[in-house]
mmCIF file of C-alpha atoms in Angstrom:
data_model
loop_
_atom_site.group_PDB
_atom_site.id
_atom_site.type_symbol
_atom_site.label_atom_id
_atom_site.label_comp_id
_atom_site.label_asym_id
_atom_site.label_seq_id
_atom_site.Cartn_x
_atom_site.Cartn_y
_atom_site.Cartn_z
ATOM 1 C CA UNK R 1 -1.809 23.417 -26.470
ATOM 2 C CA UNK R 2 0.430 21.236 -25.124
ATOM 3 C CA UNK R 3 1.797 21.337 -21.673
ATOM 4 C CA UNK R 4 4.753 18.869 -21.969
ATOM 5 C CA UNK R 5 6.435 18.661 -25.422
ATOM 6 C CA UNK R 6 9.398 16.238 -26.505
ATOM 7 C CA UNK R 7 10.564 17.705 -29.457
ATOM 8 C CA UNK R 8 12.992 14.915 -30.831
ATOM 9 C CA UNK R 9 10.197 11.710 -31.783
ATOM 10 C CA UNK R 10 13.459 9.536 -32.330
ATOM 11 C CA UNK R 11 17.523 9.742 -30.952
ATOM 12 C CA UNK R 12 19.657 6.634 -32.055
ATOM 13 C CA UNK R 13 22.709 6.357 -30.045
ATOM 14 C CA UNK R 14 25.544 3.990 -29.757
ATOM 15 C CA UNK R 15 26.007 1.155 -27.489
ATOM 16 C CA UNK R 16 28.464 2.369 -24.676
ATOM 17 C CA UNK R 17 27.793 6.778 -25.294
ATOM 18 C CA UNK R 18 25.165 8.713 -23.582
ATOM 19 C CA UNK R 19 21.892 8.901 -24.295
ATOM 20 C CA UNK R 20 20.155 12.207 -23.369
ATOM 21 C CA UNK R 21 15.873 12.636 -23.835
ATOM 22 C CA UNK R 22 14.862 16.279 -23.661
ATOM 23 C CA UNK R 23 11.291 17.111 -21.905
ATOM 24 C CA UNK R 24 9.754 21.111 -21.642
ATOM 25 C CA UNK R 25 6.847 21.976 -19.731
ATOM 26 C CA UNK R 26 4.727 25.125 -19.977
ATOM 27 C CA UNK R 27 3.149 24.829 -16.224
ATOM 28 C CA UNK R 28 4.907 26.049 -13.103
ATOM 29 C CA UNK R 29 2.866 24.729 -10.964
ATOM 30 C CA UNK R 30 3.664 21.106 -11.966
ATOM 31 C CA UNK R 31 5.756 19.527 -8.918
ATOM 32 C CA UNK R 32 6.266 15.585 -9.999
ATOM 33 C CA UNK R 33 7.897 14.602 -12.897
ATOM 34 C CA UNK R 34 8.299 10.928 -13.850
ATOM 35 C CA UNK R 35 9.981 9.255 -16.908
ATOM 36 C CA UNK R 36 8.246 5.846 -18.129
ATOM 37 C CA UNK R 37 9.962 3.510 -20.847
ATOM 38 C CA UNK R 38 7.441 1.679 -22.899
ATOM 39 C CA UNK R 39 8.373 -1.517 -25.311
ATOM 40 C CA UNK R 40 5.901 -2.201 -27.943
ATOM 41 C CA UNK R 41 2.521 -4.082 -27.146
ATOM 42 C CA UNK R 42 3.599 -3.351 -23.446
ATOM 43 C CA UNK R 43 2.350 -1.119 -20.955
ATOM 44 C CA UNK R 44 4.543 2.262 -19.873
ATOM 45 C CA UNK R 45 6.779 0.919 -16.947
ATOM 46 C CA UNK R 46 7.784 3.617 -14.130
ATOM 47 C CA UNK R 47 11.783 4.407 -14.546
ATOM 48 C CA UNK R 48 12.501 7.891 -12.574
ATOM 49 C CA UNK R 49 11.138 10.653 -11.144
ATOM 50 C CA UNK R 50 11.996 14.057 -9.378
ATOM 51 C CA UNK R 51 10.166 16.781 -7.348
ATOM 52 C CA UNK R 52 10.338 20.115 -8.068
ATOM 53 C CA UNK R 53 12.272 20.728 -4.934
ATOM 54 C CA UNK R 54 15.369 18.705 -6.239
ATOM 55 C CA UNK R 55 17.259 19.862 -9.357
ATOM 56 C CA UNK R 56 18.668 15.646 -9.377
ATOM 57 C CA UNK R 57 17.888 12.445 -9.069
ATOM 58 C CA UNK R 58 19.902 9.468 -9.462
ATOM 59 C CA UNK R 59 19.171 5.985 -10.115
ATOM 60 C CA UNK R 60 21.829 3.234 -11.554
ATOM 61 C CA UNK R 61 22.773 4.174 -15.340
ATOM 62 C CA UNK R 62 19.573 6.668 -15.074
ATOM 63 C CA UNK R 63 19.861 10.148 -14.025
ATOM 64 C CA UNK R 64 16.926 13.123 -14.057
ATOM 65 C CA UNK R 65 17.732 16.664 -14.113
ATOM 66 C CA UNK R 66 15.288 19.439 -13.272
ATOM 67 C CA UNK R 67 15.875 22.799 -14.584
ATOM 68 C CA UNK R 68 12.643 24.747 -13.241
ATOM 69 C CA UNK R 69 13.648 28.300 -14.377
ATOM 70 C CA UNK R 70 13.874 26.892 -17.753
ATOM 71 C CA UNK R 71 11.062 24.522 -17.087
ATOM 72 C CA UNK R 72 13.160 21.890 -18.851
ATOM 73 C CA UNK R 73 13.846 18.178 -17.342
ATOM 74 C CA UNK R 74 16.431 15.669 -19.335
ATOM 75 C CA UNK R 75 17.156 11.514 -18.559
ATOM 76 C CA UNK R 76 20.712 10.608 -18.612
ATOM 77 C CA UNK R 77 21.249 7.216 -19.776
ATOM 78 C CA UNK R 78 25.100 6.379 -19.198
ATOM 79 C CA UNK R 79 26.302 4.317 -20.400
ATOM 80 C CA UNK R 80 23.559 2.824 -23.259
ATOM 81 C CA UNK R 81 22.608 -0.718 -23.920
ATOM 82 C CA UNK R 82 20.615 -2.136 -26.403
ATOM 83 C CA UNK R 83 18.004 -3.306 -23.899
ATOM 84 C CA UNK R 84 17.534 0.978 -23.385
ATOM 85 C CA UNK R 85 15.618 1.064 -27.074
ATOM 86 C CA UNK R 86 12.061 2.380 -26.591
ATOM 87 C CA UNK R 87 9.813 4.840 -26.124
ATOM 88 C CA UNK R 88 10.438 6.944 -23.320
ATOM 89 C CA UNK R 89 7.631 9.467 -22.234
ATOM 90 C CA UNK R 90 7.738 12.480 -19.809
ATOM 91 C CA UNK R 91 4.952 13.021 -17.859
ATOM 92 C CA UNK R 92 4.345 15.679 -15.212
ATOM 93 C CA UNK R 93 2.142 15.821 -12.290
ATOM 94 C CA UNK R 94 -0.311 18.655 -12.001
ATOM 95 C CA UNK R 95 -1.802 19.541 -8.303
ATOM 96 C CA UNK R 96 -4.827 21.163 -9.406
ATOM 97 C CA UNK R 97 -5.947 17.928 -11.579
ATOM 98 C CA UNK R 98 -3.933 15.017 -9.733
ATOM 99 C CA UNK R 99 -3.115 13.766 -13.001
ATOM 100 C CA UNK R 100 -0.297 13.140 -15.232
ATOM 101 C CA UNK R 101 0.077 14.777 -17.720
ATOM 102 C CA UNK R 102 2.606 13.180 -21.103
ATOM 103 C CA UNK R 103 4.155 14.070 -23.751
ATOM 104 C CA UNK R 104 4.303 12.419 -27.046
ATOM 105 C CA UNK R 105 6.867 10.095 -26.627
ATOM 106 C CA UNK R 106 10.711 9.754 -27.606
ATOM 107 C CA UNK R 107 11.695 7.073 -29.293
ATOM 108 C CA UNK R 108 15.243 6.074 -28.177
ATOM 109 C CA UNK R 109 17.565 3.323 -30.625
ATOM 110 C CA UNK R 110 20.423 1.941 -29.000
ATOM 111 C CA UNK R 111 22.887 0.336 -31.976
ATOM 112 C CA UNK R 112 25.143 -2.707 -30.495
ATOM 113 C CA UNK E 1 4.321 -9.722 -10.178
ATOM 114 C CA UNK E 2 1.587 -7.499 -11.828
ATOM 115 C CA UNK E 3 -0.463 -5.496 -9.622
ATOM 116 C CA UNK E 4 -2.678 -4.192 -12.620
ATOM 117 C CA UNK E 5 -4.273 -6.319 -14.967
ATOM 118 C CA UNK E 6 -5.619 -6.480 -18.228
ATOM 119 C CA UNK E 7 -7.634 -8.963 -20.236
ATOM 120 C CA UNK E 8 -7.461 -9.932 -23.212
ATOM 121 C CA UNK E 9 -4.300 -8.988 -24.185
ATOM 122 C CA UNK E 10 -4.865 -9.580 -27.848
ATOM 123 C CA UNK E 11 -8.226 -9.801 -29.212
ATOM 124 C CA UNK E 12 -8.640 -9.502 -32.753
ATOM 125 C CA UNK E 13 -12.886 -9.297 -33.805
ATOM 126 C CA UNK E 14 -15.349 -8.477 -36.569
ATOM 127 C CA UNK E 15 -16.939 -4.984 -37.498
ATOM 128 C CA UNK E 16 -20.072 -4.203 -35.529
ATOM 129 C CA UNK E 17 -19.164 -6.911 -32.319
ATOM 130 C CA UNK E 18 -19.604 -5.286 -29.205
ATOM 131 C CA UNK E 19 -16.786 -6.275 -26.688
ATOM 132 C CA UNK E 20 -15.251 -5.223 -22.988
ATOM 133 C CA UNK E 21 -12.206 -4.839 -22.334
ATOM 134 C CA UNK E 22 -11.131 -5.399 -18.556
ATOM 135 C CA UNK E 23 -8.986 -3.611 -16.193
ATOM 136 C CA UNK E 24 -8.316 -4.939 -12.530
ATOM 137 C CA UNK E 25 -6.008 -3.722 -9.891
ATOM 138 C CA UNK E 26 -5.244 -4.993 -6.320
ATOM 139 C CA UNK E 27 -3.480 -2.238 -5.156
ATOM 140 C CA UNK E 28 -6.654 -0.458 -4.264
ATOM 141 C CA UNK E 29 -6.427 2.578 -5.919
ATOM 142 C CA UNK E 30 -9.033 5.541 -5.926
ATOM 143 C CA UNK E 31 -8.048 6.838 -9.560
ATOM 144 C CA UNK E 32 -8.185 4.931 -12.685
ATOM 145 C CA UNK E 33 -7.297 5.370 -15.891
ATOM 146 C CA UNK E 34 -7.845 4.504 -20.210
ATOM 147 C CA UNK E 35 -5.273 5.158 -22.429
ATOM 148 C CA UNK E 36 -5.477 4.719 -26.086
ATOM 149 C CA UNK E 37 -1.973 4.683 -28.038
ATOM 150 C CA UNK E 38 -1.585 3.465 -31.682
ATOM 151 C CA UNK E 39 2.090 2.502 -32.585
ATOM 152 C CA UNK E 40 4.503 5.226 -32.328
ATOM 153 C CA UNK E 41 2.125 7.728 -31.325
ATOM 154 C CA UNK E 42 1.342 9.320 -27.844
ATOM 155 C CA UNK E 43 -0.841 8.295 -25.036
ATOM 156 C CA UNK E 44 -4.191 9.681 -25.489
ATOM 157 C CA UNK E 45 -6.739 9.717 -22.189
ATOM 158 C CA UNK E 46 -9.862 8.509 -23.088
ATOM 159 C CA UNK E 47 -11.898 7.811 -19.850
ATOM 160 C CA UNK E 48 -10.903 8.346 -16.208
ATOM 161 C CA UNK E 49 -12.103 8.019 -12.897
ATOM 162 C CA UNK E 50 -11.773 9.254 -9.161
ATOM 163 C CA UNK E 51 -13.302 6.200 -7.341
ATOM 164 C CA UNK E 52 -16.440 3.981 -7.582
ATOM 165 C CA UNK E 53 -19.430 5.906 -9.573
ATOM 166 C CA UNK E 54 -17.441 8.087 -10.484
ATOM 167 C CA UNK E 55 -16.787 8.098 -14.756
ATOM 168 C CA UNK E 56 -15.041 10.816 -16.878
ATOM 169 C CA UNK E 57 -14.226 11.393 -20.280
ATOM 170 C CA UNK E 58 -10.463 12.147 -21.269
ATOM 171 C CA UNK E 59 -8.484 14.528 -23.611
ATOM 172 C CA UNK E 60 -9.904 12.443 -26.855
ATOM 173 C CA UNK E 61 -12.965 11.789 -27.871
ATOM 174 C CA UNK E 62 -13.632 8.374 -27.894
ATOM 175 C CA UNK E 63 -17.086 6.245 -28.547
ATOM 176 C CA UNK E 64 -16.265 3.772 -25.631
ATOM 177 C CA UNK E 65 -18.098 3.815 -22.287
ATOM 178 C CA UNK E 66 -16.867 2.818 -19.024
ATOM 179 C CA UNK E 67 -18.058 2.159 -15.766
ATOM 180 C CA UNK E 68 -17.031 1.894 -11.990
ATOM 181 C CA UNK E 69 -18.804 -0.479 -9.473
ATOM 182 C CA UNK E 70 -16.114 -1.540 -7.272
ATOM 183 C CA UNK E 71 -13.036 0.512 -6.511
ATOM 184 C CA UNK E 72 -10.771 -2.644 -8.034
ATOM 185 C CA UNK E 73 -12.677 -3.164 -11.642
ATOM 186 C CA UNK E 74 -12.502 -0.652 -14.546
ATOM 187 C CA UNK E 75 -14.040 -2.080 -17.910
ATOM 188 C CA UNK E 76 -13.950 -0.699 -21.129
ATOM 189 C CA UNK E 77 -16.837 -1.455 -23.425
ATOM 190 C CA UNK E 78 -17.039 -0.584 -27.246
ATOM 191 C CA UNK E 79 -20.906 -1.413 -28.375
ATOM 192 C CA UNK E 80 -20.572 -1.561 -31.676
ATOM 193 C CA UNK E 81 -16.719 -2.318 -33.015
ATOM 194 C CA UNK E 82 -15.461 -0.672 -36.262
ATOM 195 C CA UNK E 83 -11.828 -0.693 -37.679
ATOM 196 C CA UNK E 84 -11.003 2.609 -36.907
ATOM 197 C CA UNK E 85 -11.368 1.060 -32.923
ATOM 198 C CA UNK E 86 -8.322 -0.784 -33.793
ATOM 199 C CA UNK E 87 -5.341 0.628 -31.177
ATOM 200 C CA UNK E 88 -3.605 -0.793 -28.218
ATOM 201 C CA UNK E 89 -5.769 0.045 -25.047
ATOM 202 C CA UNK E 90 -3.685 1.128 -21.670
ATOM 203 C CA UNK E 91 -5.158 0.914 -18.372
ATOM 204 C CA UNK E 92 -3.536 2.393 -15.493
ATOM 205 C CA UNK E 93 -4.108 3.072 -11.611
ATOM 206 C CA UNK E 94 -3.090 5.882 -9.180
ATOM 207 C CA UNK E 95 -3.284 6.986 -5.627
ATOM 208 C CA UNK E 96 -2.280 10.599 -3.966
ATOM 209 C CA UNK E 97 0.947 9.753 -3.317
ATOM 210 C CA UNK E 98 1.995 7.617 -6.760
ATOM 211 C CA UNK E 99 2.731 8.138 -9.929
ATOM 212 C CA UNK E 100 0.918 5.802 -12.452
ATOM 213 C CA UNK E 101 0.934 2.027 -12.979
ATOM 214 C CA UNK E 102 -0.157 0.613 -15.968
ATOM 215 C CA UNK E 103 -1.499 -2.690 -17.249
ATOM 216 C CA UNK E 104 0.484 -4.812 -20.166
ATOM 217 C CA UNK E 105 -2.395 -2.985 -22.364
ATOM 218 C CA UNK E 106 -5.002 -5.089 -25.023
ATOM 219 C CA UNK E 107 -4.108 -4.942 -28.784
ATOM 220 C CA UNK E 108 -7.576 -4.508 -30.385
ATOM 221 C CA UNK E 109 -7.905 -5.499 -33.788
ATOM 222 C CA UNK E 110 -11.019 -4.841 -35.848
ATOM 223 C CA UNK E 111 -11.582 -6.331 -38.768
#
């Protein structure tokens, strides 16, 4: 069963609007969370992250919000640029492993 | 500047080759890390490991082996290619305190 699901596989968004990704976890004892953007025949590149003791993190255009009594995390792109379209992947770090565990990927469009 | 790397990055072979595929980092990391993704699909683990002699397999089941000798080298090695081998291959490093880092990946092709 999987412990960190994105349920949309694409979003397409407009150049200028918001672009919001949508990450759920099953594990409360998860206490990292990261967001990597990958382009194709690339490897994953680190974007953002947040600890379970923060609720958000902001970087530039990029912002992470933690909702741990919904176990839910989201990444704000604001405002969207082409360059943003890829695959973005949630992954969250479990303690008991000292791995990371990802989900299946979003991929995010960006139209000019 | 890279601080994980990965060689080839596009290799394209015959049915029944055996090949390596190699993973370096400098950052000295304990924990290493295979990925297999095929295009639009998710990351699946394959092999990992926690430091030098230390091998284990991932989430999917995969006929690769790996080894570790030295903390900094990671290799890959298929013994006997086939198509359904052909996937982009993700290496990736990690200490206690960081999330992952991962190579530019190899696009296999097996033909």
């Amino acid at each position: 069963d999987q412990q960190v699901k994105q349920n949309s596989p694409s979003l397409s968004v407009q150049e200028g609007r918001i672009s919001i990704l949508n990450c759920d976890y099953t594990n409360s004892m998860f206490d990292y969370f990261l967001w990597y953007k990958k382009y194709p025949a690339e490897g994953p590149t680190f974007l953002i992250s947040i600890s379970s003791i923060k609720d958000k993190n902001e970087d530039g255009r990029f912002t992470v919000f933690l909702n741990k009594s919904a176990k839910h995390l989201s990444l704000h792109i604001v405002p969207s640029q082409p360059g943003d379209s890829a695959v973005y992947f949630c992954a969250a770090s479990d303690p008991s492993q000292g791995n990371l565990i990802f989900g299946k990927g979003t991929k995010l469009s960006v139209k000019p | 500047e890279a601080d994980i790397y990965q060689t080839p990055r596009y290799l394209v072979i015959g049915t029944g080759k055996k090949i390596t595929l190699e993973c370096s980092q400098t950052m000295g990391h304990d924990k290493m890390y295979w990925y297999q993704q095929d295009p639009g699909m998710e990351l699946h683990l394959i092999h990992y490991s926690y430091g030098v002699n230390s091998t284990e397999k991932g989430d999917l089941s995969s006929e690769s082996t790996v080894s570790r000798i030295r903390t900094e080298h990671f290799p890959l090695t298929l013994e006997s290619a086939r198509p359904s081998h052909t996937s982009q291959y993700l290496c990736a490093s990690s200490d206690r305190h960081s999330g992952y880092t991962f190579g530019s990946g190899t696009r296999l092709t097996v033909v």
